[in-house]
Structure formats: structure tokens, C-alpha cells
Amino acid sequence: MAPSSDVASEHSGEATSSSGRLERRRQGSGLTQGQGKELAKEQHPQQQQVEPSVDRGKPVVSQVGRLGAAYWTWVHEPEPGQPLFFGSPLVEACSKTPWWVVPLLWLPLFSYCLGLSVVAHGLPLPSAVSLVLVGVVGWQLLEYLIHRFIFHAELNSPLGITFHFLFHGCHHKYPMDKLRLVFPPVPAAVVVGSVWAALVTALPYPVALAVFAGMGYGYVAYDVLHFMMHHVPSTALPGPLLRDLKRRHMHHHYKDHSKGYGISSVLFDVLLCTQSGV
């Protein structure tokens, strides 16, 4: 057992001597203990965590959910162009809607409802016109509420972020994408169907028809005006009202997305104190 004890003592002496030499080197170099630790960190750097990003060379929709909280900064930094959204050519094609589809698809339906209220149900024409105007203002309120409280809701789960990007974030990120600006027919049909169901439940049928037509006309005006604001130069817009709407909407996109939720009208921005700062 004695040799083992001698060996242990020898190793202990070597460790003490080595520790002493390291301490003398540190003192000789003029480094404090804390500075020595920092130097060791610099000599052996740990791998830094890389922030998630979006590769525009790949389908964008499948990537945005991974951004997490960084998504809300990324999505409000506009970029030009029309990136690939989906890997499937069929789904990619279905995600695009030319502006003219909106009036072509919906104006005949809303005009039929208005005619039905007057011709088939005997609603007096002055009453029908008044109800249409009520419907237009009703759409402007709905447009404001959807834009402010649904399209600008911050949903922080991967699924919520993807949902936001598909329904509105894509427009803020790529505001000049002509084919992803107006409502595609399927989600538009959900909104139109919900409005119809609510109106026929709450109002007499002829009245519901006329108000529904007015809200429909308001919706078509909203989508067409929205397209014009992005793709028609201010100098080519007819009248100061449309030029003012465009100016306010561009402020919403490029300066302050927390203001200016009305697109076809500033009425509810004025009433609810959310006017764009222009």
C-alpha cells in the first residue's frame, strides 16, 4: 500500500505545482480571473443560434410558421415581387385571383337580389335604394372590423402565423402582388354566405334582400378600389377622394400598420380615431 500512497502524493504535488504555474502565468499576463474566463470563451466560442428566415427560392407558406415572434417584424417589411407560395402547381394557381373576377362573379348575384326585392316582393323603389345605401355603410363597418380585429390579430402559434400570412400577411409582405390582392372566391363566399344568413334571420325577407345587395355592392367596390390604390398611379385616379384614400392606404402599408383600417371609406377610421397620419 505504501507505493500507492507515494504515487498519490506525487500526483497531488504535480497538480498543486501545475495550478501554481497557471496562476503565476495569469498574474504575469496582467489578467484578472474574470478576464481570463472571457479570454477562454473567445478562444473556444460556442455556436451562435441562427435566427429563422424565409428562403424566397422555396414555397413561402410552409416556412413562415417557423419564424415565431420574428414573423411580426418580417411581415411588415414590404418586398417587391410575387414569390412562390405553394409547392403544388394546382394549389399555387388556386391561390391567385385577378381583380376582374370579383365584379364578374358577384355583381350579377347582388343585382338579382335587388331586383327580386323590388319586382317579386313589391318593395318600393325609394325604400330599396335607401336600404342599399344602408347596406353599403354596413359593409364599410364590416370591412373595418375584419381588417382591424381579424386581419391584424397577432396569432403567435405556427398555425396562427400561417393563417395570418395566408389571409392578410402576404399582402403586407408583398403589397404589389397583383394576383394576391382581392378576395379569392372561396373565402369571399364564406363571408357573403355568413352575411346573408345573418340578414335573413334578423330582417324581413324583402328588406334583407335589398340590404344584402347594398353590402354586396360595398364589397365589390372595396376590392376594386383596393386594387386601384395599389396599381393605379395617383395622377390617374379620378378625383381627390380616391387620391386621398390611396395616400391613406399607402401610409397604412409603409409607415404605420396600426392605423387606417378602412379601405373603401375613412368613415369608421374617423369615428373610431384610427385615421392614418397623413
XYZ file of N, CA, C and O in Angstrom, residues 41-217:
708
model
N -13.400 32.018 -23.293
C -14.614 31.952 -24.120
C -14.331 32.353 -25.557
O -14.876 31.794 -26.499
N -13.466 33.384 -25.701
C -13.131 33.828 -27.050
C -12.335 32.773 -27.802
O -12.474 32.609 -29.009
N -11.483 32.049 -27.052
C -10.670 31.021 -27.693
C -11.488 29.792 -28.057
O -11.149 29.051 -28.966
N -12.617 29.584 -27.331
C -13.487 28.435 -27.598
C -14.926 28.917 -27.741
O -15.756 28.705 -26.855
N -15.249 29.667 -28.808
C -16.598 30.240 -28.955
C -17.640 29.155 -29.153
O -17.407 28.155 -29.812
N -18.787 29.367 -28.541
C -19.907 28.459 -28.748
C -20.643 28.860 -30.024
O -20.653 30.016 -30.419
N -21.272 27.892 -30.629
C -22.001 28.157 -31.878
C -23.211 29.032 -31.580
O -24.015 28.712 -30.714
N -23.306 30.178 -32.260
C -24.404 31.094 -32.024
C -25.675 30.593 -32.702
O -25.634 29.997 -33.774
N -26.839 30.888 -32.056
C -28.126 30.467 -32.602
C -28.477 31.339 -33.805
O -28.403 32.563 -33.741
N -28.857 30.727 -34.897
C -29.180 31.436 -36.131
C -30.662 31.792 -36.138
O -31.517 30.949 -35.856
N -30.986 33.067 -36.422
C -32.376 33.494 -36.496
C -33.065 32.821 -37.682
O -32.481 32.712 -38.769
N -34.321 32.372 -37.501
C -35.033 31.762 -38.628
C -35.283 32.783 -39.726
O -35.446 33.976 -39.465
N -35.307 32.344 -40.955
C -35.515 33.241 -42.085
C -36.338 32.518 -43.139
O -36.623 31.330 -43.030
N -36.727 33.269 -44.165
C -37.535 32.724 -45.256
C -36.709 32.727 -46.532
O -36.148 33.757 -46.911
N -36.645 31.587 -47.175
C -35.930 31.432 -48.444
C -36.929 31.624 -49.577
O -37.817 30.782 -49.786
N -36.806 32.737 -50.324
C -37.762 33.018 -51.400
C -37.630 32.050 -52.563
O -38.501 32.001 -53.430
N -36.576 31.264 -52.581
C -36.434 30.261 -53.626
C -37.265 29.023 -53.376
O -37.352 28.148 -54.237
N -37.890 28.941 -52.190
C -38.735 27.798 -51.837
C -40.139 28.299 -51.542
O -40.350 29.494 -51.318
N -41.153 27.403 -51.526
C -42.515 27.840 -51.186
C -42.549 28.556 -49.838
O -42.058 28.045 -48.834
N -43.124 29.746 -49.824
C -43.047 30.617 -48.660
C -43.968 30.167 -47.530
O -43.601 30.217 -46.354
N -45.178 29.705 -47.862
C -46.190 29.445 -46.841
C -45.718 28.407 -45.828
O -45.970 28.540 -44.624
N -45.016 27.390 -46.281
C -44.561 26.339 -45.369
C -43.437 26.797 -44.454
O -43.077 26.094 -43.503
N -42.882 27.979 -44.686
C -41.753 28.463 -43.892
C -42.150 29.483 -42.822
O -41.466 29.600 -41.802
N -43.234 30.219 -43.034
C -43.499 31.375 -42.166
C -43.804 30.971 -40.725
O -43.475 31.703 -39.788
N -44.408 29.804 -40.514
C -44.744 29.390 -39.156
C -43.531 29.204 -38.273
O -43.622 29.305 -37.037
N -42.363 28.955 -38.866
C -41.138 28.739 -38.093
C -40.511 30.052 -37.615
O -39.578 30.025 -36.813
N -40.989 31.175 -38.112
C -40.388 32.456 -37.742
C -40.686 32.850 -36.297
O -39.937 33.624 -35.696
N -41.778 32.356 -35.740
C -42.127 32.717 -34.375
C -42.381 34.213 -34.243
O -42.951 34.850 -35.127
N -41.926 34.795 -33.124
C -42.163 36.218 -32.871
C -41.498 37.110 -33.914
O -41.948 38.237 -34.156
N -40.447 36.610 -34.571
C -39.771 37.403 -35.604
C -40.665 37.636 -36.817
O -40.414 38.547 -37.615
N -41.731 36.847 -36.947
C -42.646 36.997 -38.089
C -43.246 38.401 -38.142
O -43.404 38.970 -39.222
N -43.573 38.967 -36.968
C -44.308 40.238 -36.948
C -43.442 41.403 -37.395
O -43.957 42.425 -37.840
N -42.140 41.270 -37.274
C -41.244 42.270 -37.870
C -41.064 41.995 -39.355
O -41.152 42.904 -40.188
N -40.842 40.755 -39.688
C -40.597 40.360 -41.085
C -41.770 40.715 -41.983
O -41.585 41.256 -43.080
N -42.994 40.450 -41.538
C -44.158 40.613 -42.415
C -44.466 42.075 -42.709
O -45.097 42.391 -43.730
N -44.001 42.978 -41.845
C -44.250 44.406 -42.067
C -43.040 45.120 -42.651
O -42.925 46.348 -42.544
N -42.174 44.351 -43.280
C -41.073 44.909 -44.066
C -41.332 44.558 -45.523
O -40.919 43.503 -46.000
N -42.048 45.413 -46.263
C -42.525 45.049 -47.609
C -41.399 44.722 -48.570
O -40.316 45.321 -48.525
N -41.683 43.760 -49.445
C -40.753 43.375 -50.503
C -41.500 43.371 -51.836
O -42.705 43.113 -51.873
N -40.799 43.646 -52.933
C -41.448 43.600 -54.253
C -41.575 42.162 -54.739
O -41.011 41.228 -54.161
N -42.326 41.998 -55.830
C -42.353 40.700 -56.495
C -43.529 39.824 -56.101
O -44.408 40.218 -55.332
N -43.500 38.629 -56.661
C -44.573 37.653 -56.477
C -43.927 36.285 -56.229
O -43.702 35.519 -57.150
N -43.615 35.969 -54.970
C -42.888 34.723 -54.693
C -43.782 33.491 -54.833
O -45.009 33.587 -54.912
N -43.151 32.345 -54.859
C -43.862 31.068 -54.878
C -44.446 30.809 -53.494
O -43.737 30.863 -52.491
N -45.734 30.521 -53.431
C -46.383 30.264 -52.145
C -46.462 28.776 -51.820
O -46.284 28.378 -50.686
N -46.783 27.963 -52.827
C -47.026 26.540 -52.605
C -46.194 25.692 -53.557
O -45.901 26.112 -54.679
N -45.848 24.487 -53.114
C -45.097 23.574 -53.960
C -45.940 22.943 -55.047
O -45.448 22.610 -56.122
N -47.258 22.792 -54.787
C -48.160 22.201 -55.766
C -48.572 23.245 -56.809
O -49.119 24.294 -56.440
N -48.348 23.004 -58.094
C -48.772 23.969 -59.121
C -50.272 24.256 -59.083
O -50.704 25.383 -59.332
N -51.087 23.226 -58.778
C -52.535 23.417 -58.728
C -52.930 24.347 -57.590
O -53.707 25.293 -57.776
N -52.396 24.097 -56.398
C -52.711 24.948 -55.246
C -52.179 26.357 -55.471
O -52.835 27.348 -55.133
N -50.994 26.464 -56.056
C -50.413 27.774 -56.358
C -51.332 28.562 -57.291
O -51.595 29.754 -57.076
N -51.856 27.895 -58.317
C -52.750 28.574 -59.262
C -54.051 29.010 -58.574
O -54.566 30.105 -58.843
N -54.571 28.166 -57.670
C -55.823 28.496 -56.979
C -55.658 29.631 -55.974
O -56.654 30.233 -55.556
N -54.420 29.923 -55.586
C -54.194 30.996 -54.615
C -54.157 32.376 -55.269
O -54.006 33.383 -54.574
N -54.299 32.425 -56.586
C -54.223 33.697 -57.314
C -55.586 34.058 -57.893
O -56.277 33.198 -58.435
N -55.940 35.347 -57.785
C -57.240 35.809 -58.270
C -57.083 37.144 -58.977
O -56.735 38.147 -58.333
N -57.319 37.221 -60.290
C -57.309 38.525 -60.975
C -58.430 39.417 -60.440
O -59.508 38.929 -60.057
N -58.223 40.718 -60.428
C -59.189 41.635 -59.827
C -60.557 41.562 -60.487
O -61.588 41.728 -59.830
N -60.592 41.339 -61.804
C -61.852 41.401 -62.540
C -62.776 40.225 -62.214
O -63.976 40.272 -62.535
N -62.259 39.196 -61.566
C -63.113 38.070 -61.162
C -64.173 38.540 -60.174
O -65.307 38.049 -60.181
N -63.817 39.501 -59.321
C -64.738 39.944 -58.262
C -66.015 40.553 -58.843
O -67.126 40.074 -58.542
N -65.950 41.607 -59.663
C -67.204 42.130 -60.225
C -67.899 41.138 -61.150
O -69.141 41.077 -61.174
N -67.137 40.356 -61.914
C -67.746 39.403 -62.839
C -68.546 38.339 -62.098
O -69.636 37.941 -62.529
N -68.032 37.898 -60.958
C -68.685 36.830 -60.205
C -69.836 37.327 -59.344
O -70.902 36.698 -59.281
N -69.663 38.478 -58.681
C -70.583 38.868 -57.629
C -71.630 39.899 -58.031
O -72.741 39.898 -57.467
N -71.347 40.780 -58.981
C -72.338 41.804 -59.326
C -73.657 41.215 -59.837
O -74.732 41.715 -59.467
N -73.632 40.168 -60.679
C -74.916 39.593 -61.105
C -75.757 39.068 -59.932
O -76.981 39.257 -59.905
N -75.111 38.449 -58.958
C -75.857 37.925 -57.801
C -76.493 39.046 -57.004
O -77.692 38.988 -56.664
N -75.729 40.095 -56.697
C -76.260 41.175 -55.869
C -77.336 41.962 -56.618
O -78.333 42.385 -56.019
N -77.164 42.125 -57.917
C -78.191 42.827 -58.705
C -79.470 41.996 -58.781
O -80.586 42.545 -58.738
N -79.337 40.692 -58.872
C -80.510 39.809 -58.879
C -81.277 39.941 -57.570
O -82.523 40.010 -57.565
N -80.569 39.985 -56.452
C -81.230 40.111 -55.149
C -81.974 41.438 -55.035
O -83.105 41.488 -54.511
N -81.372 42.504 -55.539
C -82.038 43.798 -55.503
C -83.295 43.778 -56.370
O -84.367 44.249 -55.952
N -83.165 43.240 -57.577
C -84.335 43.156 -58.458
C -85.430 42.304 -57.853
O -86.628 42.614 -57.953
N -85.052 41.220 -57.186
C -86.028 40.325 -56.561
C -86.802 41.047 -55.469
O -88.026 40.868 -55.322
N -86.120 41.884 -54.704
C -86.794 42.595 -53.611
C -87.840 43.569 -54.143
O -88.892 43.764 -53.520
N -87.563 44.172 -55.314
C -88.485 45.163 -55.867
C -89.572 44.509 -56.703
O -90.775 44.781 -56.527
N -89.180 43.628 -57.603
C -90.127 43.067 -58.577
C -90.972 41.960 -57.959
O -92.200 41.949 -58.072
N -90.328 41.025 -57.291
C -91.055 39.859 -56.786
C -91.707 40.106 -55.438
O -92.730 39.479 -55.124
N -91.140 41.002 -54.635
C -91.665 41.188 -53.278
C -92.270 42.567 -53.058
O -92.696 42.885 -51.942
N -92.320 43.389 -54.103
C -93.054 44.648 -54.031
C -92.435 45.715 -53.160
O -93.132 46.630 -52.706
N -91.144 45.656 -52.916
C -90.504 46.703 -52.124
C -90.457 47.986 -52.953
O -89.961 47.976 -54.088
N -90.977 49.099 -52.438
C -90.947 50.351 -53.210
C -89.512 50.731 -53.570
O -88.589 50.552 -52.761
N -89.349 51.275 -54.772
C -88.010 51.589 -55.253
C -87.266 52.562 -54.335
O -86.079 52.336 -54.045
N -87.894 53.654 -53.847
C -87.163 54.546 -52.929
C -86.689 53.819 -51.663
O -85.581 54.069 -51.182
N -87.527 52.935 -51.150
C -87.131 52.158 -49.967
C -85.959 51.238 -50.299
O -85.026 51.086 -49.497
N -86.015 50.621 -51.483
C -84.934 49.721 -51.886
C -83.615 50.477 -51.994
O -82.570 50.002 -51.530
N -83.653 51.670 -52.594
C -82.434 52.469 -52.737
C -81.884 52.854 -51.365
O -80.674 52.773 -51.114
N -82.777 53.255 -50.455
C -82.337 53.619 -49.105
C -81.704 52.423 -48.400
O -80.672 52.556 -47.722
N -82.286 51.253 -48.563
C -81.747 50.056 -47.918
C -80.409 49.642 -48.527
O -79.534 49.125 -47.833
N -80.263 49.881 -49.821
C -78.969 49.598 -50.457
C -77.881 50.488 -49.837
O -76.769 50.022 -49.534
N -78.207 51.760 -49.633
C -77.236 52.671 -49.016
C -76.902 52.239 -47.586
O -75.742 52.319 -47.154
N -77.917 51.771 -46.862
C -77.670 51.231 -45.518
C -76.712 50.037 -45.604
O -75.787 49.897 -44.798
N -76.924 49.194 -46.611
C -76.061 48.040 -46.795
C -74.626 48.432 -47.118
O -73.676 47.805 -46.635
N -74.446 49.472 -47.936
C -73.097 49.923 -48.277
C -72.357 50.375 -47.011
O -71.191 50.009 -46.782
N -73.032 51.159 -46.177
C -72.410 51.602 -44.917
C -72.168 50.400 -44.002
O -71.127 50.324 -43.318
N -73.097 49.436 -44.010
C -72.903 48.226 -43.217
C -71.661 47.468 -43.659
O -70.907 46.941 -42.823
N -71.425 47.412 -44.983
C -70.198 46.759 -45.458
C -68.967 47.516 -44.983
O -67.969 46.907 -44.580
N -69.000 48.838 -45.025
C -67.840 49.623 -44.595
C -67.497 49.346 -43.137
O -66.311 49.281 -42.765
N -68.515 49.151 -42.304
C -68.265 48.783 -40.909
C -67.663 47.380 -40.817
O -66.687 47.158 -40.088
N -68.225 46.439 -41.562
C -67.704 45.071 -41.543
C -66.272 45.012 -42.069
O -65.411 44.314 -41.507
N -66.012 45.747 -43.134
C -64.659 45.838 -43.698
C -63.669 46.325 -42.648
O -62.575 45.754 -42.485
N -64.046 47.368 -41.907
C -63.191 47.923 -40.856
C -62.938 46.883 -39.764
O -61.795 46.676 -39.331
N -63.998 46.224 -39.299
C -63.865 45.269 -38.194
C -63.012 44.060 -38.587
O -62.167 43.608 -37.812
N -63.233 43.541 -39.799
C -62.438 42.398 -40.260
C -60.970 42.787 -40.375
O -60.075 42.056 -39.917
N -60.726 43.931 -40.975
C -59.339 44.370 -41.187
C -58.638 44.614 -39.850
O -57.490 44.169 -39.640
N -59.298 45.272 -38.939
C -58.638 45.642 -37.682
C -58.492 44.460 -36.730
O -57.406 44.245 -36.164
N -59.559 43.693 -36.537
C -59.561 42.714 -35.450
C -59.286 41.277 -35.893
O -58.987 40.428 -35.048
N -59.379 40.988 -37.177
C -59.050 39.637 -37.663
C -57.757 39.663 -38.459
O -56.809 38.941 -38.154
N -57.690 40.530 -39.471
C -56.509 40.558 -40.322
C -55.265 41.066 -39.591
O -54.144 40.763 -39.988
N -55.454 41.855 -38.534
C -54.295 42.351 -37.789
C -54.207 41.743 -36.387
O -53.490 42.277 -35.527
N -54.889 40.628 -36.167
C -54.714 39.895 -34.911
C -53.357 39.202 -34.918
O -52.939 38.659 -35.942
N -52.658 39.238 -33.797
C -51.334 38.612 -33.699
C -51.486 37.219 -33.093
O -51.629 37.062 -31.881
N -51.461 36.219 -33.960
C -51.586 34.814 -33.552
C -50.188 34.207 -33.587
O -49.598 34.082 -34.651
N -49.666 33.819 -32.435
C -48.244 33.517 -32.342
C -47.880 32.041 -32.475
O -46.700 31.706 -32.454
N -48.851 31.163 -32.600
C -48.528 29.761 -32.842
C -48.132 29.586 -34.310
O -48.489 30.417 -35.160
N -47.389 28.533 -34.653
C -47.048 28.317 -36.072
C -48.282 28.291 -36.974
O -48.274 28.862 -38.068
N -49.360 27.636 -36.513
C -50.592 27.582 -37.311
C -51.230 28.962 -37.426
O -51.696 29.364 -38.497
N -51.233 29.713 -36.317
C -51.815 31.052 -36.337
C -51.050 31.993 -37.248
O -51.639 32.794 -37.970
N -49.732 31.899 -37.225
C -48.905 32.735 -38.099
C -49.160 32.393 -39.562
O -49.296 33.280 -40.411
N -49.251 31.101 -39.861
C -49.536 30.675 -41.243
C -50.903 31.171 -41.689
O -51.065 31.654 -42.816
N -51.894 31.078 -40.799
C -53.239 31.582 -41.098
C -53.188 33.079 -41.390
O -53.765 33.555 -42.380
N -52.496 33.829 -40.545
C -52.402 35.274 -40.754
C -51.736 35.596 -42.079
O -52.175 36.474 -42.817
N -50.668 34.886 -42.387
C -49.955 35.159 -43.633
C -50.839 34.895 -44.847
O -50.859 35.680 -45.796
N -51.577 33.796 -44.829
C -52.420 33.450 -45.970
C -53.530 34.468 -46.187
O -53.854 34.808 -47.323
N -54.123 34.961 -45.097
C -55.295 35.818 -45.240
C -54.958 37.300 -45.352
O -55.732 38.055 -45.933
N -53.821 37.719 -44.795
C -53.527 39.153 -44.899
C -52.043 39.469 -44.865
O -51.601 40.443 -45.485
N -51.261 38.681 -44.133
C -49.845 38.978 -44.022
C -49.140 38.993 -45.363
O -48.244 39.806 -45.602
N -49.563 38.097 -46.258
C -48.936 38.051 -47.585
C -49.098 39.379 -48.315
O -48.210 39.809 -49.055
N -50.224 40.049 -48.096
C -50.457 41.332 -48.764
C -49.565 42.423 -48.183
O -49.112 43.314 -48.905
N -49.301 42.371 -46.884
C -48.399 43.364 -46.296
C -46.953 43.079 -46.685
O -46.165 44.016 -46.854
N -46.589 41.818 -46.813
C -45.211 41.490 -47.178
C -44.946 41.769 -48.646
O -43.877 42.254 -49.010
N -45.916 41.452 -49.503
C -45.765 41.637 -50.951
C -46.931 42.482 -51.462
O -47.822 41.980 -52.156
N -46.972 43.775 -51.112
C -48.156 44.598 -51.396
C -48.412 44.855 -52.875
O -49.516 45.271 -53.236
N -47.420 44.610 -53.737
C -47.617 44.861 -55.161
C -47.881 43.575 -55.947
O -47.825 43.575 -57.173
N -48.173 42.504 -55.259
C -48.542 41.241 -55.916
C -49.974 41.375 -56.429
O -50.936 41.338 -55.661
N -50.130 41.536 -57.735
C -51.446 41.803 -58.327
C -52.435 40.659 -58.158
O -53.650 40.868 -58.132
N -51.943 39.449 -58.060
C -52.824 38.284 -58.061
C -53.160 37.778 -56.668
O -53.888 36.792 -56.521
N -52.620 38.435 -55.643
C -52.987 38.049 -54.280
C -53.418 39.294 -53.511
O -52.963 39.562 -52.408
N -54.321 40.037 -54.107
C -54.780 41.285 -53.519
C -56.275 41.226 -53.203
O -56.679 41.521 -52.089
N -57.100 40.829 -54.158
C -58.544 40.749 -53.918
C -58.875 39.410 -53.257
O -58.093 38.468 -53.290
N -60.069 39.339 -52.654
C -60.524 38.111 -52.018
C -60.699 36.999 -53.050
O -61.432 37.171 -54.026
N -60.089 35.841 -52.846
C -60.408 34.695 -53.714
C -61.866 34.280 -53.525
O -62.462 34.537 -52.475
N -62.466 33.648 -54.524
C -63.901 33.330 -54.457
C -64.318 32.483 -53.253
O -65.379 32.719 -52.682
N -63.497 31.512 -52.844
C -63.930 30.606 -51.767
C -64.036 31.332 -50.428
O -65.094 31.290 -49.780
N -62.987 32.011 -49.921
C -63.176 32.746 -48.670
C -64.195 33.867 -48.787
O -64.906 34.169 -47.823
N -64.296 34.487 -49.965
C -65.318 35.515 -50.159
C -66.711 34.919 -50.012
O -67.606 35.535 -49.415
N -66.898 33.704 -50.524
C -68.203 33.041 -50.422
C -68.567 32.763 -48.969
O -69.753 32.821 -48.589
N -67.573 32.465 -48.136
C -67.836 32.241 -46.712
C -68.354 33.521 -46.066
O -69.334 33.508 -45.300
N -67.723 34.654 -46.368
C -68.155 35.938 -45.811
C -69.540 36.306 -46.337
O -70.435 36.681 -45.570
N -69.738 36.176 -47.649
C -71.025 36.527 -48.262
C -72.141 35.646 -47.701
O -73.226 36.128 -47.353
N -71.882 34.351 -47.569
C -72.883 33.438 -47.024
C -73.224 33.747 -45.578
O -74.395 33.669 -45.166
N -72.216 34.126 -44.788
C -72.458 34.467 -43.379
C -73.296 35.735 -43.262
O -74.207 35.821 -42.420
N -73.009 36.726 -44.104
C -73.784 37.966 -44.093
C -75.232 37.692 -44.487
O -76.174 38.185 -43.837
N -75.415 36.895 -45.518
C -76.777 36.545 -45.958
C -77.548 35.842 -44.843
O -78.705 36.181 -44.576
N -76.937 34.878 -44.195
C -77.607 34.138 -43.133
C -78.011 35.064 -41.985
O -79.120 34.944 -41.429
N -77.123 35.997 -41.634
C -77.439 36.924 -40.547
C -78.587 37.860 -40.926
O -79.485 38.122 -40.109
N -78.590 38.339 -42.160
C -79.629 39.286 -42.587
C -80.999 38.641 -42.668
O -81.997 39.216 -42.218
N -81.089 37.450 -43.257
C -82.408 36.814 -43.396
C -82.939 36.347 -42.051
O -84.157 36.161 -41.886
N -82.060 36.166 -41.070
C -82.502 35.811 -39.719
C -83.047 37.034 -38.990
O -84.025 36.935 -38.243
N -82.431 38.186 -39.219
C -82.765 39.377 -38.439
C -83.812 40.273 -39.084
O -84.474 41.043 -38.371
N -83.994 40.201 -40.411
C -84.832 41.171 -41.116
C -85.919 40.477 -41.939
O -85.764 39.301 -42.316
N -87.005 41.201 -42.250
C -87.981 40.659 -43.211
C -87.293 40.363 -44.543
O -86.370 41.073 -44.949
N -87.787 39.352 -45.234
C -87.077 38.863 -46.411
C -86.841 39.927 -47.482
O -85.700 40.056 -47.976
N -87.833 40.733 -47.880
C -87.560 41.758 -48.910
C -86.521 42.785 -48.458
O -85.686 43.225 -49.252
N -86.563 43.157 -47.176
C -85.583 44.098 -46.639
C -84.187 43.475 -46.640
O -83.199 44.117 -47.007
N -84.128 42.214 -46.235
C -82.835 41.510 -46.216
C -82.226 41.447 -47.610
O -81.006 41.620 -47.771
N -83.055 41.226 -48.623
C -82.550 41.174 -49.998
C -81.901 42.492 -50.405
O -80.806 42.513 -50.990
N -82.554 43.615 -50.104
C -82.035 44.926 -50.513
C -80.773 45.290 -49.725
O -79.798 45.800 -50.297
N -80.775 45.029 -48.416
C -79.588 45.337 -47.613
C -78.414 44.447 -48.043
O -77.263 44.908 -48.137
N -78.715 43.190 -48.334
C -77.681 42.264 -48.803
C -77.070 42.753 -50.120
O -75.845 42.715 -50.305
N -77.919 43.241 -51.013
C -77.410 43.790 -52.281
C -76.490 44.979 -52.021
O -75.415 45.100 -52.626
N -76.892 45.866 -51.093
C -76.057 47.019 -50.770
C -74.719 46.623 -50.177
O -73.671 47.179 -50.540
N -74.722 45.640 -49.266
C -73.464 45.180 -48.693
C -72.590 44.525 -49.772
O -71.366 44.665 -49.768
N -73.250 43.819 -50.688
C -72.507 43.203 -51.787
C -71.866 44.239 -52.696
O -70.698 44.109 -53.084
N -72.623 45.294 -53.017
C -72.041 46.364 -53.834
C -70.865 47.018 -53.095
O -69.839 47.381 -53.700
